[in-house]
Short mmCIF file of C-alpha atoms and ligand atoms in Angstrom, two decimals:
data_model
loop_
_atom_site.label_atom_id
_atom_site.label_comp_id
_atom_site.label_asym_id
_atom_site.label_seq_id
_atom_site.Cartn_x
_atom_site.Cartn_y
_atom_site.Cartn_z
CA MET A 1 -39.48 149.24 79.27
CA ASN A 2 -41.08 147.73 82.38
CA GLY A 3 -38.31 148.73 84.74
CA THR A 4 -36.92 145.22 84.87
CA ALA A 5 -33.36 145.02 83.68
CA THR A 6 -33.07 142.19 81.22
CA VAL A 7 -29.68 140.66 80.77
CA LEU A 8 -29.35 139.13 77.37
CA ALA A 9 -26.80 136.47 76.68
CA ARG A 10 -23.95 138.02 74.74
CA LYS A 11 -22.81 136.79 71.41
CA SER A 12 -19.13 135.97 71.69
CA LEU A 13 -16.49 137.53 69.51
CA LEU A 14 -15.16 134.78 67.23
CA SER A 15 -12.57 136.90 65.46
CA SER A 16 -11.51 140.44 64.73
CA ARG A 17 -9.09 141.29 62.03
CA ARG A 18 -7.58 144.14 60.14
CA ALA A 19 -8.30 144.41 56.43
CA PRO A 20 -5.64 143.58 53.86
CA GLY A 21 -4.28 146.48 51.78
CA ARG A 22 -6.27 148.11 49.03
CA HIS A 23 -6.59 146.78 45.52
CA TRP A 24 -8.31 148.38 42.57
CA VAL A 25 -11.60 147.15 41.17
CA GLY A 26 -11.44 148.52 37.66
CA ASP A 27 -9.88 152.01 37.80
CA GLY A 28 -12.57 153.55 40.02
CA PHE A 29 -12.75 151.60 43.25
CA PRO A 30 -9.74 151.23 45.57
CA VAL A 31 -11.11 148.66 48.02
CA HIS A 32 -10.13 146.68 51.07
CA SER A 33 -11.65 143.19 50.84
CA LEU A 34 -12.93 142.73 54.39
CA PHE A 35 -14.11 139.21 53.61
CA GLY A 36 -14.84 136.88 50.73
CA TYR A 37 -16.68 133.66 49.96
CA SER A 38 -13.70 131.30 50.06
CA GLY A 39 -11.33 130.21 52.81
CA ALA A 40 -12.03 130.02 56.52
CA GLY A 41 -15.13 131.40 58.20
CA VAL A 42 -17.56 131.26 55.26
CA ALA A 43 -20.22 129.46 57.33
CA GLU A 44 -19.78 131.90 60.25
CA ARG A 45 -20.57 134.82 57.92
CA SER A 46 -23.52 133.27 56.05
CA PRO A 47 -25.71 134.66 54.43
CA PHE A 48 -23.05 137.32 53.70
CA LEU A 49 -20.52 136.37 51.02
CA LEU A 50 -18.20 139.30 50.49
CA LEU A 51 -17.58 142.87 51.59
CA ASP A 52 -15.42 145.31 49.66
CA TYR A 53 -14.80 148.65 51.34
CA ALA A 54 -13.60 151.72 49.48
CA ALA A 55 -12.45 153.60 52.60
CA PRO A 56 -12.51 157.42 52.43
CA THR A 57 -10.36 158.74 49.62
CA THR A 58 -10.32 161.78 47.35
CA PHE A 59 -10.46 161.82 43.58
CA GLY A 60 -9.37 164.83 41.57
CA PRO A 61 -11.62 166.23 38.81
CA THR A 62 -11.47 164.36 35.50
CA THR A 63 -13.41 163.87 32.30
CA GLN A 64 -12.19 160.27 32.23
CA ARG A 65 -14.67 157.49 32.93
CA ARG A 66 -13.49 155.70 36.09
CA GLY A 67 -14.96 152.39 37.19
CA VAL A 68 -15.55 148.88 35.99
CA GLY A 69 -17.00 147.99 32.59
CA SER A 70 -19.63 145.37 31.81
CA HIS A 71 -19.35 142.14 33.79
CA PRO A 72 -21.80 139.43 34.89
CA HIS A 73 -23.15 138.16 38.21
CA ARG A 74 -25.31 135.10 39.05
CA GLY A 75 -26.65 133.47 42.19
CA PHE A 76 -26.60 136.27 44.78
CA GLU A 77 -27.26 139.98 45.45
CA THR A 78 -24.90 142.95 45.39
CA VAL A 79 -25.65 145.74 47.83
CA THR A 80 -23.90 149.02 47.03
CA ILE A 81 -23.88 151.51 49.90
CA VAL A 82 -22.53 154.95 48.99
CA PHE A 83 -21.38 157.31 51.76
CA ASP A 84 -19.56 159.90 49.64
CA GLY A 85 -19.29 160.41 45.89
CA GLU A 86 -21.62 158.96 43.26
CA VAL A 87 -21.78 155.63 41.44
CA GLU A 88 -23.53 155.36 38.09
CA HIS A 89 -24.70 151.96 36.89
CA ARG A 90 -26.42 150.38 33.90
CA ASP A 91 -27.45 146.79 33.37
CA SER A 92 -28.85 144.18 31.02
CA THR A 93 -32.41 144.60 32.36
CA GLY A 94 -32.33 148.04 30.72
CA ALA A 95 -32.17 149.80 34.07
CA GLY A 96 -29.65 152.35 35.22
CA GLY A 97 -29.19 155.21 37.60
CA VAL A 98 -27.00 157.09 40.02
CA ILE A 99 -26.34 155.99 43.61
CA GLY A 100 -25.55 159.11 45.64
CA PRO A 101 -24.44 159.74 49.25
CA GLY A 102 -26.69 157.84 51.66
CA ASP A 103 -28.30 155.80 48.87
CA VAL A 104 -28.26 152.03 48.57
CA GLN A 105 -28.66 149.90 45.49
CA TRP A 106 -29.85 146.41 46.38
CA MET A 107 -29.37 144.40 43.19
CA THR A 108 -30.59 140.84 42.84
CA ALA A 109 -28.39 139.24 40.17
CA GLY A 110 -30.37 136.00 40.49
CA ALA A 111 -30.36 134.04 37.22
CA GLY A 112 -27.95 136.52 35.69
CA ILE A 113 -27.24 140.14 35.00
CA ILE A 114 -24.57 142.09 33.19
CA HIS A 115 -23.84 145.53 34.53
CA GLU A 116 -21.28 148.30 34.66
CA GLU A 117 -20.33 150.49 37.62
CA PHE A 118 -18.64 153.88 37.16
CA HIS A 119 -18.19 157.15 38.99
CA SER A 120 -21.06 159.36 37.81
CA ALA A 121 -20.14 161.91 35.14
CA ASP A 122 -21.06 164.79 37.49
CA TYR A 123 -19.00 163.49 40.39
CA ALA A 124 -16.01 162.70 38.13
CA LYS A 125 -16.07 166.27 36.78
CA ARG A 126 -16.01 167.90 40.20
CA GLY A 127 -14.05 165.21 42.10
CA GLY A 128 -13.93 165.12 45.89
CA ALA A 129 -14.53 162.70 48.74
CA PHE A 130 -15.38 159.10 47.91
CA GLU A 131 -16.45 156.29 50.26
CA MET A 132 -18.58 153.22 49.56
CA MET A 133 -19.13 149.59 50.47
CA GLN A 134 -20.29 146.70 48.34
CA LEU A 135 -21.77 143.75 50.20
CA TRP A 136 -22.60 140.46 48.48
CA VAL A 137 -25.55 138.61 50.00
CA ASN A 138 -26.18 134.97 49.19
CA LEU A 139 -29.50 133.72 47.82
CA PRO A 140 -31.08 130.51 49.11
CA ALA A 141 -30.74 127.72 46.49
CA ARG A 142 -34.43 127.95 45.56
CA HIS A 143 -34.04 131.66 44.69
CA LYS A 144 -30.70 131.61 42.88
CA MET A 145 -32.36 131.64 39.46
CA THR A 146 -34.90 134.34 40.28
CA PRO A 147 -35.14 137.00 37.52
CA ALA A 148 -32.60 139.81 37.89
CA HIS A 149 -33.88 143.09 39.30
CA TYR A 150 -32.84 145.80 41.69
CA GLN A 151 -34.14 148.10 44.37
CA ALA A 152 -32.96 151.70 44.16
CA ILE A 153 -33.22 152.90 47.77
CA THR A 154 -32.64 156.59 48.38
CA ASP A 155 -31.25 158.06 51.59
CA ALA A 156 -34.66 159.63 52.30
CA GLU A 157 -36.31 156.17 52.21
CA ILE A 158 -34.00 154.73 54.87
CA PRO A 159 -35.46 155.25 58.36
CA ARG A 160 -33.24 156.57 61.15
CA VAL A 161 -33.69 155.24 64.66
CA ALA A 162 -32.28 157.15 67.63
CA LEU A 163 -30.23 155.01 70.00
CA PRO A 164 -31.18 155.25 73.71
CA GLN A 165 -29.69 158.10 75.79
CA GLY A 166 -28.50 160.11 72.84
CA ALA A 167 -25.95 157.44 71.97
CA GLY A 168 -26.30 157.97 68.23
CA GLN A 169 -28.44 156.58 65.46
CA ALA A 170 -29.07 153.61 63.21
CA ARG A 171 -30.12 153.78 59.58
CA VAL A 172 -32.15 150.65 58.94
CA ILE A 173 -31.30 149.51 55.41
CA ALA A 174 -32.74 146.00 55.68
CA GLY A 175 -34.60 144.05 58.33
CA GLU A 176 -35.65 145.59 61.61
CA PHE A 177 -34.17 147.53 64.50
CA MET A 178 -36.00 148.59 67.70
CA GLY A 179 -39.35 148.12 65.96
CA THR A 180 -38.49 150.03 62.78
CA ARG A 181 -38.30 148.18 59.47
CA GLY A 182 -35.91 149.00 56.64
CA PRO A 183 -37.00 149.26 52.99
CA ALA A 184 -34.93 146.49 51.38
CA HIS A 185 -36.72 143.31 50.37
CA THR A 186 -34.54 140.30 51.16
CA PHE A 187 -34.85 136.60 50.30
CA SER A 188 -33.77 135.38 53.75
CA PRO A 189 -34.06 137.07 57.16
CA MET A 190 -31.34 139.66 57.87
CA ASN A 191 -30.62 143.07 59.36
CA VAL A 192 -28.28 145.57 57.70
CA LEU A 193 -27.70 148.68 59.81
CA ASP A 194 -25.59 151.76 59.21
CA LEU A 195 -24.70 152.71 62.79
CA GLN A 196 -23.30 155.89 64.23
CA ILE A 197 -22.37 155.89 67.92
CA ASN A 198 -21.23 159.03 69.71
CA ASP A 199 -17.89 159.29 71.50
CA GLY A 200 -17.95 157.72 74.95
CA HIS A 201 -21.31 156.00 74.57
CA ARG A 202 -21.90 152.31 75.07
CA VAL A 203 -24.79 150.56 73.37
CA GLU A 204 -26.27 147.13 73.65
CA ILE A 205 -27.45 145.94 70.23
CA GLU A 206 -29.82 143.00 70.13
CA GLN A 207 -29.66 140.52 67.28
CA PRO A 208 -31.53 137.22 67.08
CA GLU A 209 -30.26 133.99 68.59
CA GLY A 210 -28.96 131.77 65.80
CA TRP A 211 -27.99 134.63 63.48
CA SER A 212 -24.49 135.44 62.24
CA THR A 213 -23.41 138.96 63.22
CA LEU A 214 -20.61 141.01 61.63
CA LEU A 215 -19.30 144.53 62.22
CA ALA A 216 -17.25 146.51 59.71
CA ILE A 217 -15.70 149.69 61.11
CA ARG A 218 -15.63 152.90 59.03
CA ALA A 219 -14.49 155.53 61.53
CA GLY A 220 -13.59 155.79 65.22
CA THR A 221 -12.70 153.00 67.62
CA ALA A 222 -15.10 150.33 68.87
CA ARG A 223 -14.44 148.53 72.13
CA ILE A 224 -16.11 145.13 72.44
CA GLY A 225 -16.13 144.38 76.17
CA ASP A 226 -12.59 143.75 77.29
CA GLU A 227 -12.08 141.48 74.33
CA ALA A 228 -11.12 143.71 71.45
CA GLU A 229 -10.59 147.17 70.09
CA LEU A 230 -11.67 147.65 66.49
CA HIS A 231 -10.36 150.33 64.14
CA PRO A 232 -11.36 151.53 60.66
CA THR A 233 -11.39 148.71 58.06
CA ASP A 234 -11.50 146.05 60.83
CA LEU A 235 -14.05 143.25 60.66
CA ALA A 236 -15.50 141.51 63.73
CA THR A 237 -17.37 138.21 63.57
CA PHE A 238 -19.65 137.11 66.40
CA SER A 239 -21.17 133.76 67.36
CA THR A 240 -24.64 132.75 66.26
CA GLN A 241 -25.30 131.86 69.91
CA GLY A 242 -26.37 134.74 72.10
CA ARG A 243 -28.72 137.68 71.61
CA SER A 244 -26.74 140.88 71.99
CA ILE A 245 -23.45 142.64 71.48
CA ALA A 246 -22.12 145.57 73.52
CA ILE A 247 -20.21 148.26 71.64
CA GLU A 248 -18.44 151.23 73.23
CA ALA A 249 -17.40 154.14 71.04
CA GLN A 250 -14.10 155.93 71.39
CA GLY A 251 -14.28 158.89 69.06
CA GLU A 252 -17.23 159.25 66.70
CA LEU A 253 -17.86 155.66 65.66
CA GLU A 254 -19.31 154.68 62.29
CA LEU A 255 -19.86 151.06 61.37
CA LEU A 256 -21.94 148.68 59.30
CA LEU A 257 -23.71 145.89 61.17
CA MET A 258 -24.70 142.82 59.18
CA ALA A 259 -26.71 140.07 60.87
CA GLY A 260 -28.59 137.23 59.25
CA GLN A 261 -30.01 133.77 59.51
CA PRO A 262 -27.33 131.47 58.06
CA ILE A 263 -28.15 129.70 54.79
CA ASP A 264 -27.08 126.12 55.46
CA GLU A 265 -26.22 125.19 51.86
CA PRO A 266 -22.94 124.62 49.99
CA VAL A 267 -21.23 127.77 48.69
CA VAL A 268 -19.38 127.25 45.41
CA GLY A 269 -18.10 130.45 43.88
CA TYR A 270 -16.05 131.39 40.86
CA GLY A 271 -15.40 135.11 40.35
CA PRO A 272 -18.77 136.81 39.80
CA PHE A 273 -20.82 133.58 40.12
CA VAL A 274 -21.82 132.04 43.46
CA MET A 275 -23.83 128.83 43.27
CA ASN A 276 -24.25 125.55 45.19
CA SER A 277 -22.24 123.16 42.97
CA ARG A 278 -19.40 123.10 40.45
CA GLN A 279 -21.83 121.95 37.81
CA GLN A 280 -23.95 125.09 38.33
CA ILE A 281 -20.78 127.20 38.01
CA GLU A 282 -19.90 125.48 34.73
CA GLN A 283 -23.46 126.14 33.53
CA ALA A 284 -23.14 129.83 34.48
CA ILE A 285 -19.95 130.12 32.42
CA ILE A 286 -21.60 128.38 29.44
CA ASP A 287 -24.69 130.62 29.72
CA PHE A 288 -22.59 133.78 29.97
CA ASN A 289 -20.32 132.81 27.06
CA SER A 290 -23.32 132.01 24.86
CA GLY A 291 -24.91 135.42 25.51
CA ARG A 292 -27.78 134.20 27.70
CA PHE A 293 -27.16 136.98 30.24
CA GLY A 294 -28.12 139.55 27.62
CA GLY A 295 -26.26 142.82 27.22
CA ILE A 296 -26.34 146.45 28.25
CA PRO A 297 -28.51 148.47 25.85
CA SER A 298 -26.79 151.23 23.83
CA SER A 299 -23.52 150.84 25.68
CA GLN A 300 -21.79 152.73 22.87
CA SER A 301 -23.68 155.93 23.54
CA SER A 302 -22.02 156.79 26.84
CA GLN A 303 -19.22 159.31 27.09
MN1 LIG B 401 -20.65 144.14 39.74
#
């Protein structure tokens, strides 16, 4: 703030696209898959592997258990961001808990975990609004076999940064924004921001040169220069070159910004396993089938 206007080189918009239709993950999560770890553009999105978005929906009250039963992961992290509703989880490390509105569960599957993800019993009983995202973040090869663990990050632990001129706010989940650091520990450098930009405001968001940058829209319309207009469930991918993006909000805009230093290593995935080679995938399947991922304690006791 020295009075000198700095003009940062813009990152260019590589692509913007509408999400495909919803599909169900288990019987609890109707999601749009905004991107995945196969097909075109994997390198442009690194270190991010996958983003499933359960756009706002309403569930009626039930005593049924809705969600997805025990399943494994290896080689990456799952980041569950809940905006509305509640997700209850349990895993083979013996841990478990409830992820409520504003909370984030940053789970490092690493060498292997088995977990289950359901609507919480309380939320299922009362029903109501539901909205969440699950982001998969790759691990560098040297960390893929790190012991499984997770960070339960509550809404209160996520700092909020006001955007200049009353333009809105950013919740800093991981990395740094305007000098404020987020609580998530990550294995490679990245920023994950939950952004809210007020109607009619235009903001310039800086992200490092050389980093991938993605936007996923939740609500409102985002104008990116004269290049594109993004709507809810759209995904925008920007170039690693450049140091800023300019976003203009039409309507109250809510979006997730993901930016990270690309991991320049092969991505070989098969369902819930993402490794660096086919041989490591085969080993993951052997390890899972022979019970080396462990199990969820007392999984019979739940209602
Ligand atoms: Mn899972």
